[in-house]
Tab-separated table of C-alpha atoms and ligand atoms in Angstrom:
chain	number	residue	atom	x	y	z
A	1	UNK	CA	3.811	14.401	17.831
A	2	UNK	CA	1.604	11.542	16.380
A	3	UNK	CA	3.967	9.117	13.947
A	4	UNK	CA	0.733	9.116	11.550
A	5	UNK	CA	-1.614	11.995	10.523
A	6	UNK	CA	-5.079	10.989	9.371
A	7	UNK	CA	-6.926	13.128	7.748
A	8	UNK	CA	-9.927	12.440	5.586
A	9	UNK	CA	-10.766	13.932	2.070
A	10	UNK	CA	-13.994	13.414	1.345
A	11	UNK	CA	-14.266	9.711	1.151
A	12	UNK	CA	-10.507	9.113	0.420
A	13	UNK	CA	-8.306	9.091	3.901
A	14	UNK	CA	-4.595	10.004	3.286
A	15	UNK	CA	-2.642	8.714	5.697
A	16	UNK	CA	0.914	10.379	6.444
A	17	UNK	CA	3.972	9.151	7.980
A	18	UNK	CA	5.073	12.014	10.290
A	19	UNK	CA	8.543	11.455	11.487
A	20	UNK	CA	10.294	13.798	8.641
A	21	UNK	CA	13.462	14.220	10.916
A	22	UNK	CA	14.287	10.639	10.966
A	23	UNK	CA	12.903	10.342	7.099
A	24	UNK	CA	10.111	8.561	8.277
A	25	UNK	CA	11.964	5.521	9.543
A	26	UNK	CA	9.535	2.570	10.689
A	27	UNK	CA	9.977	2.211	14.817
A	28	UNK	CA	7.719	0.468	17.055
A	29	UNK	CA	5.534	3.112	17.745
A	30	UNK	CA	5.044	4.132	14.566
A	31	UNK	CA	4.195	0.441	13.492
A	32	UNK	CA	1.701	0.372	16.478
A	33	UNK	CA	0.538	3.972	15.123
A	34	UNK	CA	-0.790	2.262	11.562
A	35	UNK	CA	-2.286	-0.897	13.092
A	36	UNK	CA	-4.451	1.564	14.495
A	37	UNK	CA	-5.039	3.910	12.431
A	38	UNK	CA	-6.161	0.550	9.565
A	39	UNK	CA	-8.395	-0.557	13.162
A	40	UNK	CA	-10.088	2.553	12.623
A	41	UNK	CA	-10.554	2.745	9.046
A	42	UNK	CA	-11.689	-0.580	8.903
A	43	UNK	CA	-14.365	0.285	10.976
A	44	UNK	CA	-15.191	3.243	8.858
A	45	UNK	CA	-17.419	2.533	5.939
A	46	UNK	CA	-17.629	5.852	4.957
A	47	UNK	CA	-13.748	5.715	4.093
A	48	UNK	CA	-13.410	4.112	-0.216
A	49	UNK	CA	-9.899	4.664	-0.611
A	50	UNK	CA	-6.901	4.885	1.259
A	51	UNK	CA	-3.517	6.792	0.348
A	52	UNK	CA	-0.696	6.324	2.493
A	53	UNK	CA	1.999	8.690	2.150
A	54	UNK	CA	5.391	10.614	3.771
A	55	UNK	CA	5.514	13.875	5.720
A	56	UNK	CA	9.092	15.714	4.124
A	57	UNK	CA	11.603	14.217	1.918
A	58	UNK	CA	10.849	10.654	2.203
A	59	UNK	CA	8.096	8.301	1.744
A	60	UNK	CA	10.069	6.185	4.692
A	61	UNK	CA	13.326	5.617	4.675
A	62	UNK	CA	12.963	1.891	6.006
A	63	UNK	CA	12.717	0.284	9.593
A	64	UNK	CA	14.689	2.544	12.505
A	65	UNK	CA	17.965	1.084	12.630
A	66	UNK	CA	19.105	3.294	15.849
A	67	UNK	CA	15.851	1.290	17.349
A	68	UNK	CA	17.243	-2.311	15.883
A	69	UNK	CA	20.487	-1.751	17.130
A	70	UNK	CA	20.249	-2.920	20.357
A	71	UNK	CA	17.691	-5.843	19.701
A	72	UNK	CA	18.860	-9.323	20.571
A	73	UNK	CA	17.580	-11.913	18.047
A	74	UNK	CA	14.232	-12.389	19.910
A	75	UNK	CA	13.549	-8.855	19.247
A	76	UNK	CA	14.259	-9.125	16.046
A	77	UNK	CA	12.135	-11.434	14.989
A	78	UNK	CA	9.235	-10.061	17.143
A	79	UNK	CA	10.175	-6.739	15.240
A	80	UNK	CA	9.476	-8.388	11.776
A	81	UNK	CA	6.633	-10.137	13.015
A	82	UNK	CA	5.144	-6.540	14.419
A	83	UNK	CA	6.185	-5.339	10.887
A	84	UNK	CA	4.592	-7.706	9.738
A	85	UNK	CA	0.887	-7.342	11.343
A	86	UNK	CA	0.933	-3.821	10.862
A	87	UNK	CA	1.122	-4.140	6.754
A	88	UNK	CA	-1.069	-7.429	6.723
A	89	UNK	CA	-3.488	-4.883	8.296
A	90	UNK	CA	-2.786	-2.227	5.982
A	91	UNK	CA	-3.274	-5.191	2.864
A	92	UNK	CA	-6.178	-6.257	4.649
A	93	UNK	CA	-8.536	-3.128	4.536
A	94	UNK	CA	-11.513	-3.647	2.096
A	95	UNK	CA	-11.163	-0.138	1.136
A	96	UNK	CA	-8.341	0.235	-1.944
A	97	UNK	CA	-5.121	1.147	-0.469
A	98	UNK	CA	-2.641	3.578	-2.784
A	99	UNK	CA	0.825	4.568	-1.581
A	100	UNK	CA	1.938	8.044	-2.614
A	101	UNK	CA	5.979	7.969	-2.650
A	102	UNK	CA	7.316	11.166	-2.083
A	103	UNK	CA	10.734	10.593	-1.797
A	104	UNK	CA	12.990	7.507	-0.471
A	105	UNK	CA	11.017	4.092	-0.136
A	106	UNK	CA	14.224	1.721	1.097
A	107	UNK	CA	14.290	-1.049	2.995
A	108	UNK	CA	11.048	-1.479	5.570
A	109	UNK	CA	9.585	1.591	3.237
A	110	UNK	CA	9.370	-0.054	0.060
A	111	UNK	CA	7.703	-3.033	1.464
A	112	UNK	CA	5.412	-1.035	3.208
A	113	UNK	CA	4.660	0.234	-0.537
A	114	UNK	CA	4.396	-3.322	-1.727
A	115	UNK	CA	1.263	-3.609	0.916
A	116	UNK	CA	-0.573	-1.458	-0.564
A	117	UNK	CA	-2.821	-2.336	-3.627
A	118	UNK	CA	-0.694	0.007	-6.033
A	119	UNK	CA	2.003	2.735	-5.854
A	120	UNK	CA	1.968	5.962	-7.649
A	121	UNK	CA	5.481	7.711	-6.905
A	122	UNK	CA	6.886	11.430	-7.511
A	123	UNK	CA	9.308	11.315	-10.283
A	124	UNK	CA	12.079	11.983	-7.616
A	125	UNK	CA	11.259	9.013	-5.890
A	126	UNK	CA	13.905	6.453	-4.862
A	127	UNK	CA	12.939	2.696	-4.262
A	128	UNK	CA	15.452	-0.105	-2.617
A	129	UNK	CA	16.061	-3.115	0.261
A	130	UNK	CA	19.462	-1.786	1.298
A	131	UNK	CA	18.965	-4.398	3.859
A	132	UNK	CA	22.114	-6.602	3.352
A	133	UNK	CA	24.537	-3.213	3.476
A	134	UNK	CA	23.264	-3.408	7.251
A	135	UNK	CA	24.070	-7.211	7.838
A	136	UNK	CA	20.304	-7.699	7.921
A	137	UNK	CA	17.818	-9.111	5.144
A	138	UNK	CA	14.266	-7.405	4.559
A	139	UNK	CA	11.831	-7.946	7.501
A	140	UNK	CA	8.716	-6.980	6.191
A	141	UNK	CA	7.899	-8.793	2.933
A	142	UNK	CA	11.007	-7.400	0.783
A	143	UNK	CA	11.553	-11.642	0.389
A	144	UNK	CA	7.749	-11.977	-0.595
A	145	UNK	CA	5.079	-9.129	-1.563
A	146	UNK	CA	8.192	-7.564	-3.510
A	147	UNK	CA	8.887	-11.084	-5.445
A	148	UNK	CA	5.320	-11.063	-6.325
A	149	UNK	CA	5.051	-7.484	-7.418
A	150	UNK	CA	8.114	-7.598	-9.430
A	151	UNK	CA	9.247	-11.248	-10.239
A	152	UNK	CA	12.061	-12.752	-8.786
A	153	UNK	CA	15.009	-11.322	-10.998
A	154	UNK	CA	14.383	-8.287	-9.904
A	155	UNK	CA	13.284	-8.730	-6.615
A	156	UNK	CA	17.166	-10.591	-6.178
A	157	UNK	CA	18.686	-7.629	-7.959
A	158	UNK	CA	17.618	-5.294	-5.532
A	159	UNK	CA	17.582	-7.543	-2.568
A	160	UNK	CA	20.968	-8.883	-2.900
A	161	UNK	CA	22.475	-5.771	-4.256
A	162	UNK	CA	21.401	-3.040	-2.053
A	163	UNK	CA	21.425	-0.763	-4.536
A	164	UNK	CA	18.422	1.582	-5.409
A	165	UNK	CA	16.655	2.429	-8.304
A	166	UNK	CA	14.729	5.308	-9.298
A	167	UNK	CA	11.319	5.942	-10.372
A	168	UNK	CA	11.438	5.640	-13.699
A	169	UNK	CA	13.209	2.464	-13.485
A	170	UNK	CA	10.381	1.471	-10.774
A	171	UNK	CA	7.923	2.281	-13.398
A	172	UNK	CA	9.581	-0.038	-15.922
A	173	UNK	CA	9.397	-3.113	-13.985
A	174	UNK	CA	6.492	-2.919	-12.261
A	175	UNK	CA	6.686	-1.485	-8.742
A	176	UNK	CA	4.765	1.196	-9.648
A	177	UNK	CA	1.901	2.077	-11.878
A	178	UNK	CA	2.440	5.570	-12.624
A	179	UNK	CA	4.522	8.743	-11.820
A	180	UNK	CA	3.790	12.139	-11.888
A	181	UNK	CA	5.617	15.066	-10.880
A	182	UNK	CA	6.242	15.922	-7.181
A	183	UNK	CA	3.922	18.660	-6.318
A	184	UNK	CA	0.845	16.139	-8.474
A	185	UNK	CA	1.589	13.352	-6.737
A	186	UNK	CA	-0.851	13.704	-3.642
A	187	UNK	CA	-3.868	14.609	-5.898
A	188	UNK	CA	-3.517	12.111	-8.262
A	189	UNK	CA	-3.637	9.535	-5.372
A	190	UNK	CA	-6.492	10.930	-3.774
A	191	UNK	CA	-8.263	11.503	-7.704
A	192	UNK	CA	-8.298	7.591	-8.461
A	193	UNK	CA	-9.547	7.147	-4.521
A	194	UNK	CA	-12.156	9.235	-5.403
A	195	UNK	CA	-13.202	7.218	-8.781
A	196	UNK	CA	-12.270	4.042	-7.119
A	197	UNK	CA	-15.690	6.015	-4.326
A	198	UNK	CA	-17.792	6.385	-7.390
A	199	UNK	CA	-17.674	2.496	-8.073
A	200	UNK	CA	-20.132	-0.209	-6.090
A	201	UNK	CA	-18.142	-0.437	-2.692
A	202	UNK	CA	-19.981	-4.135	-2.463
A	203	UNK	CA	-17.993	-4.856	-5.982
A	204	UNK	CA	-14.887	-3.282	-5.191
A	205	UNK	CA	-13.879	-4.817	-2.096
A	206	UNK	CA	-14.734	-8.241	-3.334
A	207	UNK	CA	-12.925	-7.638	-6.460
A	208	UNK	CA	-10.001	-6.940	-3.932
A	209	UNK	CA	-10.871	-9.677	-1.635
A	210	UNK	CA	-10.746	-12.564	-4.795
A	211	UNK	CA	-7.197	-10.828	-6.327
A	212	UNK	CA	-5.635	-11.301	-2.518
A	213	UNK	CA	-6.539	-14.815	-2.142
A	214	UNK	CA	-6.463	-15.987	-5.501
A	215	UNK	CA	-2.566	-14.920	-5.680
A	216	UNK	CA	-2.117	-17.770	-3.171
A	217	UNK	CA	-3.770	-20.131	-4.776
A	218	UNK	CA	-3.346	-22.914	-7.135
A	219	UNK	CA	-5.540	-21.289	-10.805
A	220	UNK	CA	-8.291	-23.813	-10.231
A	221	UNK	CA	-8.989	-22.397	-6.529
A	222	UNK	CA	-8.372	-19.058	-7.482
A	223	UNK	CA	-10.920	-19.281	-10.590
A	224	UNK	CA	-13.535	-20.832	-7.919
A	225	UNK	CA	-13.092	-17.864	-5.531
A	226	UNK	CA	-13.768	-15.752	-8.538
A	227	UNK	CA	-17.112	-17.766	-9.643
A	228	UNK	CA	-18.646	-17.865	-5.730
A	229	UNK	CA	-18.044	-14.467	-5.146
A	230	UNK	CA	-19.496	-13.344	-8.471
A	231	UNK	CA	-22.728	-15.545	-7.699
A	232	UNK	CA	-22.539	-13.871	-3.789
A	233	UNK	CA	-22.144	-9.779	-5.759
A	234	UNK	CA	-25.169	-10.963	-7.726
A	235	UNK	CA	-27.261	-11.119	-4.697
A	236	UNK	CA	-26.488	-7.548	-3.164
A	237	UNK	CA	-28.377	-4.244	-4.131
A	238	UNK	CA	-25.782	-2.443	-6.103
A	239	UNK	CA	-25.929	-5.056	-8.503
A	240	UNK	CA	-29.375	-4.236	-9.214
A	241	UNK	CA	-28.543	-0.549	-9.369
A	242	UNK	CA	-25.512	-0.942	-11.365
A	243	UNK	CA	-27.433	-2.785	-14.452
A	244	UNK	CA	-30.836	-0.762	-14.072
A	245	UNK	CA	-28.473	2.748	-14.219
A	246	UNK	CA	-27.038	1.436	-17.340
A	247	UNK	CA	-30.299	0.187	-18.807
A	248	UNK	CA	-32.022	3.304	-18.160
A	249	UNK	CA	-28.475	5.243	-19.240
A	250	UNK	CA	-28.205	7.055	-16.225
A	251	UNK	CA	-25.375	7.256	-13.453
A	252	UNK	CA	-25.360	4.489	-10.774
A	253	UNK	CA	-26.025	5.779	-6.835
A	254	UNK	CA	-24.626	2.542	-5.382
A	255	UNK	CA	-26.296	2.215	-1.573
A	256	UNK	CA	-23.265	0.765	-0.727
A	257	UNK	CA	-25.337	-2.791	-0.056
B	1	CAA	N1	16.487	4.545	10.650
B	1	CAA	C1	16.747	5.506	11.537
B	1	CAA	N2	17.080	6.764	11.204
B	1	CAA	C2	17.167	7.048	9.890
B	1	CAA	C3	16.914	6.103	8.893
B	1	CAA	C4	16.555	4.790	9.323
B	1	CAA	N3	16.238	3.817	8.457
B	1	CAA	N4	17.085	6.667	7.691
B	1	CAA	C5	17.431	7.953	7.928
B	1	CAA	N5	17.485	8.188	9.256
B	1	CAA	C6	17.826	9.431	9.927
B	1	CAA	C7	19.313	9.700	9.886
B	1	CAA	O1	19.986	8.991	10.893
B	1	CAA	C8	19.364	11.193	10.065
B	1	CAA	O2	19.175	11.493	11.421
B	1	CAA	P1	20.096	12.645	12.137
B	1	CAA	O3	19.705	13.919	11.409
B	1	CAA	O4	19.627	12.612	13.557
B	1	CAA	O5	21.515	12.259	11.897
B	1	CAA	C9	18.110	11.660	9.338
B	1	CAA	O6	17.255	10.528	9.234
B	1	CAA	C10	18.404	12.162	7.928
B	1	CAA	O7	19.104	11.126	7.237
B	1	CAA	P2	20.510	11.380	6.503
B	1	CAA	O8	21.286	12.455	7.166
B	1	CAA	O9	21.180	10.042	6.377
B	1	CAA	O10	19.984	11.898	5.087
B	1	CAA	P3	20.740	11.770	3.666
B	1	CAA	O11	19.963	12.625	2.728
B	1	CAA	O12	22.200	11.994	3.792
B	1	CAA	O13	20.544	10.231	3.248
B	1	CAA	C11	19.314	8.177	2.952
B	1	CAA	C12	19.249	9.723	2.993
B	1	CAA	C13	20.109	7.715	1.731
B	1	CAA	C14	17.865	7.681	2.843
B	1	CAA	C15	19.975	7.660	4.248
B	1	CAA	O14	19.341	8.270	5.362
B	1	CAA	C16	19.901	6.181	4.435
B	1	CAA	O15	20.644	5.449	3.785
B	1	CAA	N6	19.011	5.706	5.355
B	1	CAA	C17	18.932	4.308	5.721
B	1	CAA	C18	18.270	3.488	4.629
B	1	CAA	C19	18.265	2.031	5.033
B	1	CAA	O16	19.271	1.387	5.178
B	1	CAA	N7	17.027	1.470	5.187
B	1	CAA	C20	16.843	0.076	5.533
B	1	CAA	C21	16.673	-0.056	7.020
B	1	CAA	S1	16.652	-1.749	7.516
B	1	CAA	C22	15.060	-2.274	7.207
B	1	CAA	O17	14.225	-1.540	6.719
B	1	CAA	C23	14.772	-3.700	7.599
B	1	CAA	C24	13.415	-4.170	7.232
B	1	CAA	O18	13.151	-4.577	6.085
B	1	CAA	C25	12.362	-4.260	8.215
């Protein structure tokens, strides 16, 4: 059985995680699975928007510790690093990203979350870096995505504790944008993919492309990304459609150019 599913909805391709017995937990092969599956939809331009998304009870239920267990250190850390190309791919993609949590999102789960652009998450949902209950710390951005999406109290809070929280404590700090209940979950994800496929791809993934970098950067660099790749939008055809639909009052049909 494949560790991912891909299947495409219209524009919008919803990824799911498809190890339900083992709660989705993050092994090798399922890491190598989703660098390429994001190969492929990077090469797709018919794909807008991505949702990514957990087969059963859980969205994943972190990396596979009955795979961990035997590395030595040098495994280790070429774990994290693996873990760590697969969701730089994933955060990568110029097509939106939007994880759908189902269920539990611990440990290697809920920074797989964190690499995607938002997270929408089933009111049952249950996010957490139990990490340090294993004798381990998080291995796949828990230290950094999460401290960025959250701020640092409450990345340590959940870090250093272990403990989980659930969605609607999620929603109230930040780690994700909106919940819904279970059986809406999927659709909504795939709904704002499918507005995010009305929009001007050109715009979108540059609009992406200048929130990524500028988060690294010192304001003054990150306000000069912004200002080139405004100038560079202006030069590309659904500009020109964009304003002349809204001049003329009709709907845009972005080429895509
Ligand atoms: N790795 C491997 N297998 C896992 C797993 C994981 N992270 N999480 C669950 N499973 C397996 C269980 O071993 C069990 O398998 P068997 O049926 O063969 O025994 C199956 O999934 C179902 O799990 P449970 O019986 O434990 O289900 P539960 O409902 O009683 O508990 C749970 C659910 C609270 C999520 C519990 O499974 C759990 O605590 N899982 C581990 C969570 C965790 O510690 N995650 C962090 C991993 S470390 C990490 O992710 C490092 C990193 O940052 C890269």
């Amino acid at each position: 059985m494949e560790p991912i599913r891909c299947e495409h909805r219209g524009p919008v391709a919803v990824l799911t995680l498809n190890r339900p017995e083992a709660l989705n937990a993050l092994n090798r092969a399922t890491l190598e699975a989703l660098r390429g599956c994001c190969a492929q939809l990077a090469a797709d331009h018919s794909v807008r928007a991505v949702v990514l998304t957990g087969e059963g009870r859980a969205f994943a239920a972190g990396a596979d510790i009955a795979e961990m267990r035997g590395h030595s250190p040098a495994d280790a850390t070429a774990f994290s690093r693996l873990g760590h190309a697969a969701l730089a791919d994933l955060e990568g993609l110029a097509a939106p990203t939007i994880a759908a949590v189902n269920g539990y999102a611990l440990g290697g789960g809920c920074e797989l979350a964190c690499a995607c652009d938002w997270i929408y998450a089933s009111q049952r949902a249950r996010f957490g870096q139990p990490e340090v209950k294993l004798g381990v710390i998080p291995g796949f951005g828990g230290t950094s995505r999460l401290v960025r999406r959250v701020g640092v109290a409450w990345a340590k809070e959940l870090v250093l504790s272990g403990e989980p929280v659930d969605a609607e404590t999620a929603l109230r700090i930040g780690l994700v944008n909106r919940t819904f209940p279970p059986e809406a979950l999927l659709d909504a994800a795939v709904k704002a993919g499918e507005t995010i496929a009305a929009r001007s791809a050109v715009a979108v993934a540059a609009a992406k492309r200048v929130i990524q970098e500028g988060q690294g950067a010192d304001l003054h660099v990150a306000h000069a990304l912004e200002q080139e790749a405004f100038g560079l939008v202006s030069a590309r055809e659904d500009r020109a459609e964009g304003m002349d639909a809204f001049l003329e009052k009709r709907d845009p049909k972005f080429p895509g150019r």
